[in-house]
PDB file of C-alpha atoms in Angstrom:
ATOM      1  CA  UNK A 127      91.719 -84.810 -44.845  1.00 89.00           C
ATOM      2  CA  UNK A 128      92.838 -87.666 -42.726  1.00 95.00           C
ATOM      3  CA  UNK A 129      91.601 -91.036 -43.712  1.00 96.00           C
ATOM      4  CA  UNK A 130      90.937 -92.287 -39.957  1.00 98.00           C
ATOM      5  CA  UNK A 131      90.976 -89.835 -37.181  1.00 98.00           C
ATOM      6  CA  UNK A 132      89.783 -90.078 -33.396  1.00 98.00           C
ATOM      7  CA  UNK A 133      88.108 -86.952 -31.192  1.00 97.00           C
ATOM      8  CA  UNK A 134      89.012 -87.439 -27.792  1.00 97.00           C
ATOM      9  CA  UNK A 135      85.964 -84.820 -26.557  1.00 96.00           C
ATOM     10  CA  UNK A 136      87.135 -83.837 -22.971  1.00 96.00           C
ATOM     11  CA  UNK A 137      84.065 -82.763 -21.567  1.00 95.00           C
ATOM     12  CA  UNK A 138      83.315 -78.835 -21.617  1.00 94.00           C
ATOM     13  CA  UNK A 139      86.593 -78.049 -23.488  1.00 92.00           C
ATOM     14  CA  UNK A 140      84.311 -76.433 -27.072  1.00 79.00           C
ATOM     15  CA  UNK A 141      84.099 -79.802 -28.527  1.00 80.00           C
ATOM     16  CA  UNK A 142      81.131 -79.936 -29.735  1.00 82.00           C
ATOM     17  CA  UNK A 143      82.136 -77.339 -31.866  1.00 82.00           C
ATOM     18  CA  UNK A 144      84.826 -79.185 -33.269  1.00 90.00           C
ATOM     19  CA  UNK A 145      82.651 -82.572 -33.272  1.00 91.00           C
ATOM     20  CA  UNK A 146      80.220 -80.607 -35.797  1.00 89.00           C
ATOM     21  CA  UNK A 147      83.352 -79.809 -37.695  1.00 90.00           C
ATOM     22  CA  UNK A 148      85.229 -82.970 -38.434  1.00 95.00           C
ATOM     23  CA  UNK A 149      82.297 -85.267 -38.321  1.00 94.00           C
ATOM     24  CA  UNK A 150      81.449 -83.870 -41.464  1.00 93.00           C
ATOM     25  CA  UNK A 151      83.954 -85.295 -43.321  1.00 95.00           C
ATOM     26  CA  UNK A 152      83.098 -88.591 -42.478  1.00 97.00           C
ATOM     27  CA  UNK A 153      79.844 -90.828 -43.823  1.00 97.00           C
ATOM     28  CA  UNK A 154      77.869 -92.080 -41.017  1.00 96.00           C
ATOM     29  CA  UNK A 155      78.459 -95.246 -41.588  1.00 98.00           C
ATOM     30  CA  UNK A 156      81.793 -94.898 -41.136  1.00 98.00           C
ATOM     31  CA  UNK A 157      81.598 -93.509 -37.347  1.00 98.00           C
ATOM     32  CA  UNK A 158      81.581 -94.707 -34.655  1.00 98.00           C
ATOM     33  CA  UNK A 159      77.644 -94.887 -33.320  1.00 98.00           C
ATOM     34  CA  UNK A 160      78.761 -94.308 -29.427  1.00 98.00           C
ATOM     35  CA  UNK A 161      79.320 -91.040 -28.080  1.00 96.00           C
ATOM     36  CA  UNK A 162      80.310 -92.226 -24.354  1.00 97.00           C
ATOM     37  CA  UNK A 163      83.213 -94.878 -22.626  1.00 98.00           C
ATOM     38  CA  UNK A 164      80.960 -96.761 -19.872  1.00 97.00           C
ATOM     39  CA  UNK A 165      83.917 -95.651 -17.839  1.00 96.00           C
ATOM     40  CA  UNK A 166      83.169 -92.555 -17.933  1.00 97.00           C
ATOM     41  CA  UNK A 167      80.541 -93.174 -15.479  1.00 97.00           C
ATOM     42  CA  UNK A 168      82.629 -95.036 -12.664  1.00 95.00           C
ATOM     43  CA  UNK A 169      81.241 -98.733 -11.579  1.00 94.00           C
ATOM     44  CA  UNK A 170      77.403 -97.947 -12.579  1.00 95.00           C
ATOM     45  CA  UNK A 171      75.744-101.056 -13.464  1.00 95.00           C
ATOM     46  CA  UNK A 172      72.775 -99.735 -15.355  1.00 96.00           C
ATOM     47  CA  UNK A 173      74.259 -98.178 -17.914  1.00 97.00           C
ATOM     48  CA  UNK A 174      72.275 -99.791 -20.397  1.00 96.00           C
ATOM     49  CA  UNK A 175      69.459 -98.204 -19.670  1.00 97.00           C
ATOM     50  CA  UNK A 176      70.237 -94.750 -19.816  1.00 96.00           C
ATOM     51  CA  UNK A 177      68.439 -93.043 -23.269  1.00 94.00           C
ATOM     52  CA  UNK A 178      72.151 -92.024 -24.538  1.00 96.00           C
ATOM     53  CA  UNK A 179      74.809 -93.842 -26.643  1.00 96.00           C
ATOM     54  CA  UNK A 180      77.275 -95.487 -24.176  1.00 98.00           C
ATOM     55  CA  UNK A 181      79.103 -97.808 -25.359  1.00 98.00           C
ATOM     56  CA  UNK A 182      79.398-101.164 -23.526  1.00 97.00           C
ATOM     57  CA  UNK A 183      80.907-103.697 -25.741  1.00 96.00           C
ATOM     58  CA  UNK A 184      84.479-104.953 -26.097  1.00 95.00           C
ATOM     59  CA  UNK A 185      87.054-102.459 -28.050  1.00 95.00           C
ATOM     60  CA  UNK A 186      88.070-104.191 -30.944  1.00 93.00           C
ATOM     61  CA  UNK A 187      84.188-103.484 -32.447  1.00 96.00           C
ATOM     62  CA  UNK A 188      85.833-100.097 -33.227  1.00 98.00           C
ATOM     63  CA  UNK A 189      88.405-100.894 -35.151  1.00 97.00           C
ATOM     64  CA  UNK A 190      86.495-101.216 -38.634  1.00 97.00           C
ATOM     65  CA  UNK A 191      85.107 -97.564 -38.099  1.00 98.00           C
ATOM     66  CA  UNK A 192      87.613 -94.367 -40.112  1.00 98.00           C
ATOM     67  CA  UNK A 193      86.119 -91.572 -37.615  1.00 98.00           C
ATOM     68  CA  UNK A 194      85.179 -91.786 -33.396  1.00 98.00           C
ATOM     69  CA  UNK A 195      84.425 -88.962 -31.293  1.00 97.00           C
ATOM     70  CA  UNK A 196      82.842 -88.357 -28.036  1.00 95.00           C
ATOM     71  CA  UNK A 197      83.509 -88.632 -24.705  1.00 97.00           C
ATOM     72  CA  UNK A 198      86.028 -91.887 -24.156  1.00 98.00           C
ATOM     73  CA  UNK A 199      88.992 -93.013 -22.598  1.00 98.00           C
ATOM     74  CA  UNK A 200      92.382 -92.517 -24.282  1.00 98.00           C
ATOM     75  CA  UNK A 201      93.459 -96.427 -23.775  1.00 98.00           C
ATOM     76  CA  UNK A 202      89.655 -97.307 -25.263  1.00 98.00           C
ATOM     77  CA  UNK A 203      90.530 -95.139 -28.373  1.00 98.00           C
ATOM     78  CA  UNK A 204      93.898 -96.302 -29.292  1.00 98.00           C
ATOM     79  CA  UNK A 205      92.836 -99.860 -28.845  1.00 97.00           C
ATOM     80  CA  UNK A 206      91.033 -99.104 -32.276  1.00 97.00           C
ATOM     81  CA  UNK A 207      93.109 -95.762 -33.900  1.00 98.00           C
ATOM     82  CA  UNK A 208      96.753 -95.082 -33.655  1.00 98.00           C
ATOM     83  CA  UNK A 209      97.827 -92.401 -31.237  1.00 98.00           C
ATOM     84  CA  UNK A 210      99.059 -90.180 -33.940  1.00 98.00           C
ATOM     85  CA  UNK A 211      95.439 -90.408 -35.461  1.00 98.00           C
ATOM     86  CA  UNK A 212      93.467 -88.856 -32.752  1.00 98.00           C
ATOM     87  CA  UNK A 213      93.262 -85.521 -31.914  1.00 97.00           C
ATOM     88  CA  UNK A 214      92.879 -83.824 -28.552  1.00 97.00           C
ATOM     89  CA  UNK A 215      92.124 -80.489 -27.043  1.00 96.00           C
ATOM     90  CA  UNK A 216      92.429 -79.161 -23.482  1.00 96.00           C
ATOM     91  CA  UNK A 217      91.182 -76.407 -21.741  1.00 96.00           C
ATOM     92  CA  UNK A 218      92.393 -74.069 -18.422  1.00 96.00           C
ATOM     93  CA  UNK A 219      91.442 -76.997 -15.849  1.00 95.00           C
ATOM     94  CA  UNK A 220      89.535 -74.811 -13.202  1.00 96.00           C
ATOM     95  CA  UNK A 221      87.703 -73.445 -15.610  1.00 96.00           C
ATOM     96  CA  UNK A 222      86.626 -76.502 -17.558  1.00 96.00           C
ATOM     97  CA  UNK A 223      85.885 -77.697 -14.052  1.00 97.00           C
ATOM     98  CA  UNK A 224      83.544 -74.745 -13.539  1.00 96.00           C
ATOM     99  CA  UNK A 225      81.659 -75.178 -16.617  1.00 95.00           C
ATOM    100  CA  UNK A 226      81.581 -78.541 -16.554  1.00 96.00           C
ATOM    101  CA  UNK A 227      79.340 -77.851 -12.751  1.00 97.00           C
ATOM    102  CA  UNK A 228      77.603 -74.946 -13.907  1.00 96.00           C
ATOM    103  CA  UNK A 229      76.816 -76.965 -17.152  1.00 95.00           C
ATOM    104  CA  UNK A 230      75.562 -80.316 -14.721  1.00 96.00           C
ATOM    105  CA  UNK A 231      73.929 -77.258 -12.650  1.00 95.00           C
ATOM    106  CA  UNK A 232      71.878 -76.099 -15.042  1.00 94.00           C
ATOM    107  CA  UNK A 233      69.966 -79.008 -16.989  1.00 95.00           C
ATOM    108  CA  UNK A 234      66.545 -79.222 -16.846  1.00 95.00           C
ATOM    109  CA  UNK A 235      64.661 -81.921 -15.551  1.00 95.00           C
ATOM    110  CA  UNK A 236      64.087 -83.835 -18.791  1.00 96.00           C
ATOM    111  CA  UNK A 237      67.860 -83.873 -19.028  1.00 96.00           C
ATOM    112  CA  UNK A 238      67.894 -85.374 -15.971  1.00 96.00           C
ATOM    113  CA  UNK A 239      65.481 -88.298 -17.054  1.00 96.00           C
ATOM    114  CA  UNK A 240      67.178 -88.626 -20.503  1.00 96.00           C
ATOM    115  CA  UNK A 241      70.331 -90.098 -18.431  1.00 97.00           C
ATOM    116  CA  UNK A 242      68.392 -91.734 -15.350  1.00 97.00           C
ATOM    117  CA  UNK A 243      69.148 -94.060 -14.076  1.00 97.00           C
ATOM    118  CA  UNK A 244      72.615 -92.549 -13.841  1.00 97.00           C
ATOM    119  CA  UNK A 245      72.518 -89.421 -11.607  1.00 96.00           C
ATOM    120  CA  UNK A 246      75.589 -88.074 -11.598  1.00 97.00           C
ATOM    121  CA  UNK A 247      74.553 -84.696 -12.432  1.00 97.00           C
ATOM    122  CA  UNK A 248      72.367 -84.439 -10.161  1.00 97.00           C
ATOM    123  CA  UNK A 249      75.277 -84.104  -7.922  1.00 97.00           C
ATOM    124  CA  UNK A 250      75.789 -80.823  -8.942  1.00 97.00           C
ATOM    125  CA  UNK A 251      72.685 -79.576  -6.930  1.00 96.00           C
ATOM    126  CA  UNK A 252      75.580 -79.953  -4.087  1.00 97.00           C
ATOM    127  CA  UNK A 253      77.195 -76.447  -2.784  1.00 97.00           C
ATOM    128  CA  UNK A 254      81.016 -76.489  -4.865  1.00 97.00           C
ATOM    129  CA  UNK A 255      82.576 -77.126  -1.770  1.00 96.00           C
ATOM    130  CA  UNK A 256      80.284 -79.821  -1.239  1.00 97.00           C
ATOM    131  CA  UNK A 257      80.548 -81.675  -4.772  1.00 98.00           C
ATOM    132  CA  UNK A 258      84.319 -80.787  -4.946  1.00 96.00           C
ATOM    133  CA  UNK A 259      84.834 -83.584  -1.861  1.00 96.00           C
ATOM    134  CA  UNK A 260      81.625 -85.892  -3.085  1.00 97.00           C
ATOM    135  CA  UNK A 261      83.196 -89.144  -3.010  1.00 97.00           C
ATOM    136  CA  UNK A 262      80.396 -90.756  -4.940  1.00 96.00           C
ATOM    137  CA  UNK A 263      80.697 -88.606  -7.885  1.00 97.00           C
ATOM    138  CA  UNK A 264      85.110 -88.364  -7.770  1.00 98.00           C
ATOM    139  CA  UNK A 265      85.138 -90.552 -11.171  1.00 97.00           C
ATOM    140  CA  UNK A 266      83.582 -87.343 -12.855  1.00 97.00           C
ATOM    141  CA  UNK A 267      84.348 -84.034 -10.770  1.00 97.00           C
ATOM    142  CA  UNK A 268      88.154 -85.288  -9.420  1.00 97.00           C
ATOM    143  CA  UNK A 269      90.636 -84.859 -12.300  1.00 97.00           C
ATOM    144  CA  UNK A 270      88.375 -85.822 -14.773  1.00 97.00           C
ATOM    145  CA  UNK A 271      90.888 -84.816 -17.860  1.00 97.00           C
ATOM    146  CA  UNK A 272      93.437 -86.612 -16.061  1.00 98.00           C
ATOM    147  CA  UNK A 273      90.727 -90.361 -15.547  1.00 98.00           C
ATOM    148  CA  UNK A 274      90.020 -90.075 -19.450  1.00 98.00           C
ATOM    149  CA  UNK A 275      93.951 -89.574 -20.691  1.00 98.00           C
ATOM    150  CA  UNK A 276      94.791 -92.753 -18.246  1.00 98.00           C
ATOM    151  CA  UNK A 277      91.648 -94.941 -18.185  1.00 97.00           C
ATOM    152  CA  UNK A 278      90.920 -97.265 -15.447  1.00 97.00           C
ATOM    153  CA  UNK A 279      93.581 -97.130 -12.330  1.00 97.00           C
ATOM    154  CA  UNK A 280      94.163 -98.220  -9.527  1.00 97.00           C
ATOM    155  CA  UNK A 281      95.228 -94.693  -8.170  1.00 98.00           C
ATOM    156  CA  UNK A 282      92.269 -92.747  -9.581  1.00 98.00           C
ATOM    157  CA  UNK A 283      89.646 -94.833  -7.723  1.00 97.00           C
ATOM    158  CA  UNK A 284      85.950 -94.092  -8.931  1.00 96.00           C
ATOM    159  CA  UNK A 285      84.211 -93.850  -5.788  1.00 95.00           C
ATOM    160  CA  UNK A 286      87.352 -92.029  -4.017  1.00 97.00           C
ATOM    161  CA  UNK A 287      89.280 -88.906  -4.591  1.00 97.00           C
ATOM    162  CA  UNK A 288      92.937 -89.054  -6.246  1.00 98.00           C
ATOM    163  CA  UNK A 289      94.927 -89.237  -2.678  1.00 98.00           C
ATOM    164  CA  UNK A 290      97.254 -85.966  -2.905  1.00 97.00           C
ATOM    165  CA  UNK A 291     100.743 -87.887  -3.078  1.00 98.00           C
ATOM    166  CA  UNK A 292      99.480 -89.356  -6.089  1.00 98.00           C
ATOM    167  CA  UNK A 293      98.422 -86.722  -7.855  1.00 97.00           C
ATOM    168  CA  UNK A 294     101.850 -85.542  -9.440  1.00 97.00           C
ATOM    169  CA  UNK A 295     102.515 -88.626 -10.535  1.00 98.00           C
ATOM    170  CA  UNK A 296      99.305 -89.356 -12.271  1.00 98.00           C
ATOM    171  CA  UNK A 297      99.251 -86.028 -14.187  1.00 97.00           C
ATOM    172  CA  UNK A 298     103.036 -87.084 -15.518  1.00 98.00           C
ATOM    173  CA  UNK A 299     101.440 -89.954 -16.925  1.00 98.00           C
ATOM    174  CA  UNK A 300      98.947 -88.306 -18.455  1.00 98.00           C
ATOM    175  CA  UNK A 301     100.925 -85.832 -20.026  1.00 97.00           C
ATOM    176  CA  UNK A 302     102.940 -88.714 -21.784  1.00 98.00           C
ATOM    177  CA  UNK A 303      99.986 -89.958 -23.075  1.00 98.00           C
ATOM    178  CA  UNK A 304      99.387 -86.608 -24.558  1.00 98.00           C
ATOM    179  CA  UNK A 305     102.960 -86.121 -25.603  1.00 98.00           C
ATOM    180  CA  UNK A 306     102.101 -89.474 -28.524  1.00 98.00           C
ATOM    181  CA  UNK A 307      98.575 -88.199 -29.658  1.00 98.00           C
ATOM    182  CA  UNK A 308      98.996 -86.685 -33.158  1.00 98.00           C
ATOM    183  CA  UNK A 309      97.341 -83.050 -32.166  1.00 98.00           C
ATOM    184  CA  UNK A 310      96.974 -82.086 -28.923  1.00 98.00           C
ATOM    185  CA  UNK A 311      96.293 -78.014 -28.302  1.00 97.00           C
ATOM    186  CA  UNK A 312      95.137 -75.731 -25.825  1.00 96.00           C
ATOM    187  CA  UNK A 313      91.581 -73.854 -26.345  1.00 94.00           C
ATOM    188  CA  UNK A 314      92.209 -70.553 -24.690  1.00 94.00           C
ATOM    189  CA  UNK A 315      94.782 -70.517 -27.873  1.00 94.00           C
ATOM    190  CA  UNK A 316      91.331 -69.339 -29.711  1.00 90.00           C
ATOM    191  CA  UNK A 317      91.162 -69.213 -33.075  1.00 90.00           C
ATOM    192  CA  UNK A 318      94.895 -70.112 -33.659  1.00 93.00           C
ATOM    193  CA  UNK A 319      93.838 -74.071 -32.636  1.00 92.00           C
ATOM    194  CA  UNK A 320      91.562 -74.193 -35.634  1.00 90.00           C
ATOM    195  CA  UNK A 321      94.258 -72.617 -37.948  1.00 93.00           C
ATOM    196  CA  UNK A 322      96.547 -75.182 -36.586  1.00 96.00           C
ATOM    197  CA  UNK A 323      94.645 -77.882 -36.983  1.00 96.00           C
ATOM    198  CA  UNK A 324      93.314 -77.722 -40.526  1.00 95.00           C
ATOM    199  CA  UNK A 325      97.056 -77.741 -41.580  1.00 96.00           C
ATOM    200  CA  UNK A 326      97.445 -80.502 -39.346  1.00 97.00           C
ATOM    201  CA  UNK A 327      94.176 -82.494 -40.681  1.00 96.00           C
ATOM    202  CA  UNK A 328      94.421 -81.049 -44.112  1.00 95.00           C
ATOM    203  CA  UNK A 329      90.932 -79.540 -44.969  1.00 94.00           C
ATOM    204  CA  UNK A 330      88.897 -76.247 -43.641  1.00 93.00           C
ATOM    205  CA  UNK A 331      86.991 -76.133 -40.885  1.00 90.00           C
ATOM    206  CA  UNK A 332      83.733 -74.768 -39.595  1.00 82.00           C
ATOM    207  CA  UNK A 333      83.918 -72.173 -37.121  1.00 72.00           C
ATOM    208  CA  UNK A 334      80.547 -72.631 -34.703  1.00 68.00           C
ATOM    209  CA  UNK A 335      79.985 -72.139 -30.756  1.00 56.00           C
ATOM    210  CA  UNK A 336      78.201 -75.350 -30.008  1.00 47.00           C
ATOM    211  CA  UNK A 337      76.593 -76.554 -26.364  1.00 47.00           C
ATOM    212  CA  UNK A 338      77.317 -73.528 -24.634  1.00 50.00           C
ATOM    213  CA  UNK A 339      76.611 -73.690 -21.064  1.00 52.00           C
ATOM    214  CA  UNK A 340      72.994 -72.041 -20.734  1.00 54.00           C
ATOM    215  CA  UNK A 341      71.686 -71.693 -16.961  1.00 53.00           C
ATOM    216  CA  UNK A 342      68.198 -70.404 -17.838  1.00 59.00           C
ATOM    217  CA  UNK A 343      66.092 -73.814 -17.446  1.00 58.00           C
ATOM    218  CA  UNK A 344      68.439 -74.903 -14.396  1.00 52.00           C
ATOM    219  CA  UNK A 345      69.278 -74.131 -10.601  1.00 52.00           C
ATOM    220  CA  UNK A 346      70.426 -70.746 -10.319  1.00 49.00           C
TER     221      UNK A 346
END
């Protein structure tokens, strides 16, 4: 196994799956405590009090840690891990997009509260068509794979959609970024991306479906 290694968890791409799987290699105390980049979640200010893990503090408090995962920013993670120490896995981008709204879609109310005062899933109650153009929530549901690879900037504006002549530009920059991690690979590879990367990280891995998108205590 690797001695440090970073999970860059793009959201609805099976990595919670994979979380289960790697994090088990590494003592607690040794990972990072955070799950979520505050940016992430655009300009919110209340971040703080939300009942999940986001992280808020400067990023050279994760340098001492061997193992992060969760939902971050690329530049946050490789301001503590090397980019040939973190791992990344992408999925078909309409259809992380749809689970990624189906999965916002169908949370129950105490999910809701769990993240209050942040409501950004509640956004989701919005027709597609609707939340696809929702200015307020564009830091999430516009190119989010593309917002986490590059971080903050200044032509992927939080509370405004990527403007269409920037869009080519800002996906070749991403896939740079991509081209330096040390395993990037595509999920609808299946079970070939887990055979892949245990050679790659050097011990076995668990095989679970994790977080599956379940619609039965959510809008229909």
């Amino acid at each position: 196994m690797r001695s440090r290694l970073a999970y860059l968890h793009l959201p609805k791409a099976a990595g919670t799956s994979l979380r289960a799987a790697l994090s088990s290699y590494y003592d607690l105390a040794d990972t990072v405590p955070w799950s979520f980049d505050r940016h992430l979640f655009g300009d919110d200010p209340r971040m703080s009090e939300v009942g999940e893990p986001v992280f808020l503090g400067d990023p050279d408090e994760l340098a001492d840690y061997a193992y992060m995962e969760g939902h971050w920013t690329l530049p946050t993670i490789t301001s503590a891990f090397e980019p040939a120490d973190v791992v990344c896995l992408i999925r078909e981008p309409r259809a992380r997009f749809l689970s990624h709204y189906s999965f916002w879609r169908g949370w129950p109310e105490w999910m809701h509260d769990l993240w209050e005062p942040y409501d950004g899933a509640r956004h989701a109650q919005l027709q597609l068509s609707e939340y696809c153009q929702e200015a307020a929530i564009a830091h999430q549901a516009d190119n989010l794979v593309t917002r986490l690879l590059l971080g903050p900037h200044p032509l992927a504006p939080n509370d405004a959609l990527i403007r269409s002549t920037d869009i080519d530009r800002l996906a070749a920059e991403a896939c740079r970024r991509l081209d330096e991690l040390g395993y990037v690979d595509v999920l609808e590879r299946g079970d070939d991306v887990y055979s892949d990367l245990e050679v790659w990280f050097g011990s076995p891995l668990t095989r679970e479906r994790l977080n599956e998108t379940d619609l039965g205590e959510g809008q229909p």
